Structure formats: structure tokens, C-alpha cells
Amino acid sequence: MTRFLVGLALAVTWLSGCNTPPSEHAVSEQAASAQAASEQAASGALSAAQQARGADLQDPPEVVSHRGVLRTTVVVEKRKVWVGDRRLWALTYNGRYMPPTLRARPGDRIELALVNRVGEKWQGIGADTNVHVHGLHVSPRQPADDIFISIKPGTTYHYSYRLPRDLTPGTYWYHSHMDMYSAGQVAGGESGLIVIDGLRKYLPPSLRHITEHVVALKDNQIQGDAIKINPLSIQAKTNRTVNGQQNPVIRIRPGETQLWRLANIGANIYYKLHLKGFTFHVIAQDGYPVHRVYSTKTLIVPAAARYDVLVQADRAGTAQLETQPFDTGPAGNTFPQVNLASVVTGGAPVGRARIPSHFGPLVDLSQARVAGRKTMVYTEQASPEKYFINGKYFDPKRVDFVSRLNTVEEWTVRNDTQEDHSFHVHTNQFQVMSLNGKAVDPAYSWHETVNILRGQKLVLRIRFADFTGRTVVHCHILNHEDMGMMSVLNIVDGHTGHGKGSGH
């Protein structure tokens, strides 16, 4: 198990029909801004006391679906806000460095109006933006998860996503995916969480009402009174926050079990999580419930990865949730030990519940008919710094791979560099079959973001279901993505061969 964990790094306001043209999804910026301001006032920005180092952990406010629809407005703007225990200029969603969590259920519709009020370039980073609902199995076509669009300053775009009824529950996130600027915009603050409800149904009755916490890991580099977004050096000194707070306190009672949604929603940085005296019992990863719960003392979390875990406290005391030193290779980066949060166990003890051994359903593609095979090779050059997939630098106008709807393919991803890279696929999750020829247990093999160590080879299988259109695969170290390590995948109708089929 340890070898697998390290090697893989375990690794809205308007309703409209699904066939409405994109132009009809434009909305009034004034109305959208008014709604966002109302939501911001209702949720309330964290006070100075709440942001102080060592304050109790504050879960982000939530925007929750109602009667099958989640309607919200997200305003992107540069504002001076609390970032950790300092006030800094940042790129904010609805005036917050840690924005609201969007919470929905399988089968819901999400109506999201994105208002761009950034105004102009900042630190050389373009003001155009967009949003990607990372990990969600939704259409890559407008007005859903089309990452090729560009939303200009002073304009509003209305996204509409139909969530499949069989969408897997767990933790996802939303962030900028603006070509060439995604690293800077995400580092500046443009990221938040999405929770798809449904995990608790797999828990035994004794654990279905346990306390739940978001533990969102956001990092930033500081320059004067602002977050530095350009140029970004992955090796530079980096400040790490939890839910936008500086070393907050997470409280738990002796014997208590809690559900933590661990999510790395930063641009580039790795975390090697450890909590002395505690064990992480993983029940879902990357928005996919595991079939068999596994337990580990350390979790390696590359940028974009998420783990839903159960934690149980023992006796009264204080322990540090830390990220331990981590090295991504000779051509990569070294990250130091940092304390992230203090976990304080105290209060009246409670009965210690039994951690389940099995969890979600088993889905295994090992016996599926393989309709095609693809190989993707990571390479890079040091000067000028560029990154490639199959020797090609990203071009949004070029299609690099074509796959057919309603088929299963086997992909080999090879990291021929001297540093770790991650691998992320939009639109569909995948099953990791083997790492360096060693088979991976299907009970915990589903992901959409995994780490691939330098010189290693990953084999995965992916089923193309429900949606056609142009989407992408890429390294989710966003500096590497912006510098070329991304490819266009076109999913076409299995019968016609054209990119038609299900919409959003």
C-alpha cells in the first residue's frame, strides 16, 4: 500500500434549456453583481479575530442546491482581503480568498454566472478568465465545462451544467483554466470547493451524522502587500493556509470520528500530509468512493488531488497537521516541513466507532473490451523552460487525440523527465491499472489526478460516457501546463465519428 501511495501520489440565477445557444446565456452584470454582493454579505467575510494565527478552523460558507438546482453568481475581482493572518491584494471569488463551497447532489443542475471584474492585467497576468469545474463528469461543451472560452473584463458568462444521476459523490473544486494564465490566477486565489453529496450513504449508521470539515490547502507567495502571481517560481518560499487561515485549530473529542475533505486547491505545490498519533482512513479520492477503505499515516497530495478521509481521535492532547519534506526529483523541487493546523483533542470522550472495511461499489475495467490504445510521453527542456506531451507544445487549435463515445481505451503515460509530474483528464475519471508493471488493486484505483514519479510508467483505462466534444489532458502543476504540457482530446460520437452527441 505504501509503495502505491508514494508512487502514484494518490498520487446562477437564470434557468435555460439545455439547447440554448451560448449568446442566450449572457446575463446582466449589474444583476449578477447584486446577487453576489448579497451572498457575500450573508456569508460574511472572516473577521480579523477569525483570521488570527491559531483561531478555530472556519469552514467556508456554502451555496446549496435547492429542488434540484444550484444557482449562484461568482464575481472575479482583485481585492485586498484576509489571506492567512495578513491583508493582501488577491484575485478573489465573491470578495473572498477562500470562497463559498458549492454543494449539490447527483442529478442536479448548476447555473453559475461568472462576472469578470478584474479590470486589467495585474503583474503581467491577463485579465481574461474562465472557470473549470474540476473532476465533474459534465459536458465539455458550451455552456458547460468549455475551458477554451475567454471571459473578457466587464462581461458575464452564464455556465449551465447538468450533473448525471450516477455522478460519484465526493470532493471536487472549481478554478480558473485560462490558457497561459491559469497558474497565476489560481495562485492569486481563483479556486474554491465543490461537494457532491452522497458519501454518507455508504457509512454505517453510527457514522452518518459525524462532524465534517473542509480542509482546503491553498498556498501563496507574498510580494509586498500582494500575493505574487507572476513570475511564479515553484521553489520560492511559499505560505500555506488551510481554508485561507494561518495554522488554525481543528477541535475533536477523545474517541470522536470526523470526516475531513482534504483538497489541494493551489497551483503547483505538493503536500505530504501527516498527523502524529492519527491515521487517515481514505473513503474517497478525486470524487470517487473507494470500494475498500485503506488506512495510511501519510498522504501525498499533488496539486488538484482530493481525499475524503475519516480521522479518529485518541486521548486528549495537541498534534500538528503538517506537510513533511518532499522532493520531486533532480530537475524538480524540494518542499520543506510546514505546520498547517493544530488538532486539539479535548472535551467529553465519546464512544469509538468502528471504521468500515468496505465502502462504495466496485467498478473494474480489467475485463472490459479495449477499443483503442494511446501512449502519452512527458518530456521537457530547461532553457527556455518548456514542457511537452509526445514532443508537442500545447496548441488549443490542434487536436492531439481522438476517442469514441461509449468505448473503453487503455492509455500508457510515461514520465521521461527527471522530476515528478501529475496527470489529469477532464470530463471522465479513469482507473489506474498498473504502475511500472505492478498491478493496482481495483478497490482503490479510480482517479482523475495522479502523480507520476520521474522515469515511471502508468497504465490506465478510461471509459468515455455521456459527453462528446473537445477537452484536455495535462500535467496539473499549472506552471507546467501553462508552459506547454497539455493536449487536446476530442471525444466523438461512436457511430458518426463526429463530435456530436450529448450536450450539457
JSON list of C-alpha atoms in Angstrom, two decimals, residues 137 364-366 368-374 376 403-413 423-433 445-448 459-465 471-473 489 491:
[
{"chain": "A", "resi": 137, "resn": "HIS", "atom": "CA", "xyz": [-18.38, 14.38, -15.17]},
{"chain": "A", "resi": 364, "resn": "ASP", "atom": "CA", "xyz": [-13.42, -2.60, -12.56]},
{"chain": "A", "resi": 365, "resn": "LEU", "atom": "CA", "xyz": [-12.47, -2.19, -16.22]},
{"chain": "A", "resi": 366, "resn": "SER", "atom": "CA", "xyz": [-9.91, -5.01, -16.22]},
{"chain": "A", "resi": 368, "resn": "ALA", "atom": "CA", "xyz": [-13.63, -4.54, -20.45]},
{"chain": "A", "resi": 369, "resn": "ARG", "atom": "CA", "xyz": [-13.17, -4.71, -24.20]},
{"chain": "A", "resi": 370, "resn": "VAL", "atom": "CA", "xyz": [-10.40, -2.27, -25.12]},
{"chain": "A", "resi": 371, "resn": "ALA", "atom": "CA", "xyz": [-11.31, -0.31, -28.24]},
{"chain": "A", "resi": 372, "resn": "GLY", "atom": "CA", "xyz": [-8.01, 1.53, -28.58]},
{"chain": "A", "resi": 373, "resn": "ARG", "atom": "CA", "xyz": [-4.65, 2.28, -27.01]},
{"chain": "A", "resi": 374, "resn": "LYS", "atom": "CA", "xyz": [-2.74, 5.54, -26.68]},
{"chain": "A", "resi": 376, "resn": "MET", "atom": "CA", "xyz": [1.48, 9.85, -23.83]},
{"chain": "A", "resi": 403, "resn": "SER", "atom": "CA", "xyz": [-11.56, 8.89, -28.75]},
{"chain": "A", "resi": 404, "resn": "ARG", "atom": "CA", "xyz": [-15.03, 7.48, -29.35]},
{"chain": "A", "resi": 405, "resn": "LEU", "atom": "CA", "xyz": [-18.03, 7.73, -27.08]},
{"chain": "A", "resi": 406, "resn": "ASN", "atom": "CA", "xyz": [-19.17, 4.53, -25.33]},
{"chain": "A", "resi": 407, "resn": "THR", "atom": "CA", "xyz": [-15.79, 2.83, -25.61]},
{"chain": "A", "resi": 408, "resn": "VAL", "atom": "CA", "xyz": [-13.01, 1.91, -23.19]},
{"chain": "A", "resi": 409, "resn": "GLU", "atom": "CA", "xyz": [-9.40, 2.75, -24.02]},
{"chain": "A", "resi": 410, "resn": "GLU", "atom": "CA", "xyz": [-6.09, 1.86, -22.40]},
{"chain": "A", "resi": 411, "resn": "TRP", "atom": "CA", "xyz": [-3.54, 4.63, -22.08]},
{"chain": "A", "resi": 412, "resn": "THR", "atom": "CA", "xyz": [0.12, 4.42, -21.17]},
{"chain": "A", "resi": 413, "resn": "VAL", "atom": "CA", "xyz": [1.52, 7.61, -19.62]},
{"chain": "A", "resi": 423, "resn": "PHE", "atom": "CA", "xyz": [-1.61, 13.63, -14.93]},
{"chain": "A", "resi": 424, "resn": "HIS", "atom": "CA", "xyz": [-5.16, 14.94, -15.11]},
{"chain": "A", "resi": 425, "resn": "VAL", "atom": "CA", "xyz": [-8.00, 14.19, -17.52]},
{"chain": "A", "resi": 426, "resn": "HIS", "atom": "CA", "xyz": [-11.06, 16.39, -17.96]},
{"chain": "A", "resi": 427, "resn": "THR", "atom": "CA", "xyz": [-14.62, 15.05, -18.37]},
{"chain": "A", "resi": 428, "resn": "ASN", "atom": "CA", "xyz": [-14.06, 11.38, -17.40]},
{"chain": "A", "resi": 429, "resn": "GLN", "atom": "CA", "xyz": [-12.40, 9.70, -14.42]},
{"chain": "A", "resi": 430, "resn": "PHE", "atom": "CA", "xyz": [-10.06, 6.77, -15.04]},
{"chain": "A", "resi": 431, "resn": "GLN", "atom": "CA", "xyz": [-8.94, 3.53, -13.43]},
{"chain": "A", "resi": 432, "resn": "VAL", "atom": "CA", "xyz": [-5.23, 3.08, -12.76]},
{"chain": "A", "resi": 433, "resn": "MET", "atom": "CA", "xyz": [-4.33, -0.44, -13.89]},
{"chain": "A", "resi": 445, "resn": "SER", "atom": "CA", "xyz": [-7.76, 2.64, -8.26]},
{"chain": "A", "resi": 446, "resn": "TRP", "atom": "CA", "xyz": [-10.08, 5.39, -9.57]},
{"chain": "A", "resi": 447, "resn": "HIS", "atom": "CA", "xyz": [-8.78, 8.95, -10.01]},
{"chain": "A", "resi": 448, "resn": "GLU", "atom": "CA", "xyz": [-8.68, 11.91, -12.33]},
{"chain": "A", "resi": 459, "resn": "VAL", "atom": "CA", "xyz": [-1.21, 2.38, -17.38]},
{"chain": "A", "resi": 460, "resn": "LEU", "atom": "CA", "xyz": [-4.86, 3.40, -17.05]},
{"chain": "A", "resi": 461, "resn": "ARG", "atom": "CA", "xyz": [-8.22, 2.57, -18.57]},
{"chain": "A", "resi": 462, "resn": "ILE", "atom": "CA", "xyz": [-10.88, 5.16, -19.27]},
{"chain": "A", "resi": 463, "resn": "ARG", "atom": "CA", "xyz": [-14.49, 4.82, -20.34]},
{"chain": "A", "resi": 464, "resn": "PHE", "atom": "CA", "xyz": [-15.94, 7.62, -22.47]},
{"chain": "A", "resi": 465, "resn": "ALA", "atom": "CA", "xyz": [-19.54, 8.04, -21.35]},
{"chain": "A", "resi": 471, "resn": "THR", "atom": "CA", "xyz": [-11.48, 18.51, -23.80]},
{"chain": "A", "resi": 472, "resn": "VAL", "atom": "CA", "xyz": [-7.92, 18.30, -22.47]},
{"chain": "A", "resi": 473, "resn": "VAL", "atom": "CA", "xyz": [-5.37, 16.14, -20.64]},
{"chain": "A", "resi": 489, "resn": "LEU", "atom": "CA", "xyz": [-8.62, 15.28, -26.69]},
{"chain": "A", "resi": 491, "resn": "ILE", "atom": "CA", "xyz": [-14.38, 12.76, -27.90]}
]
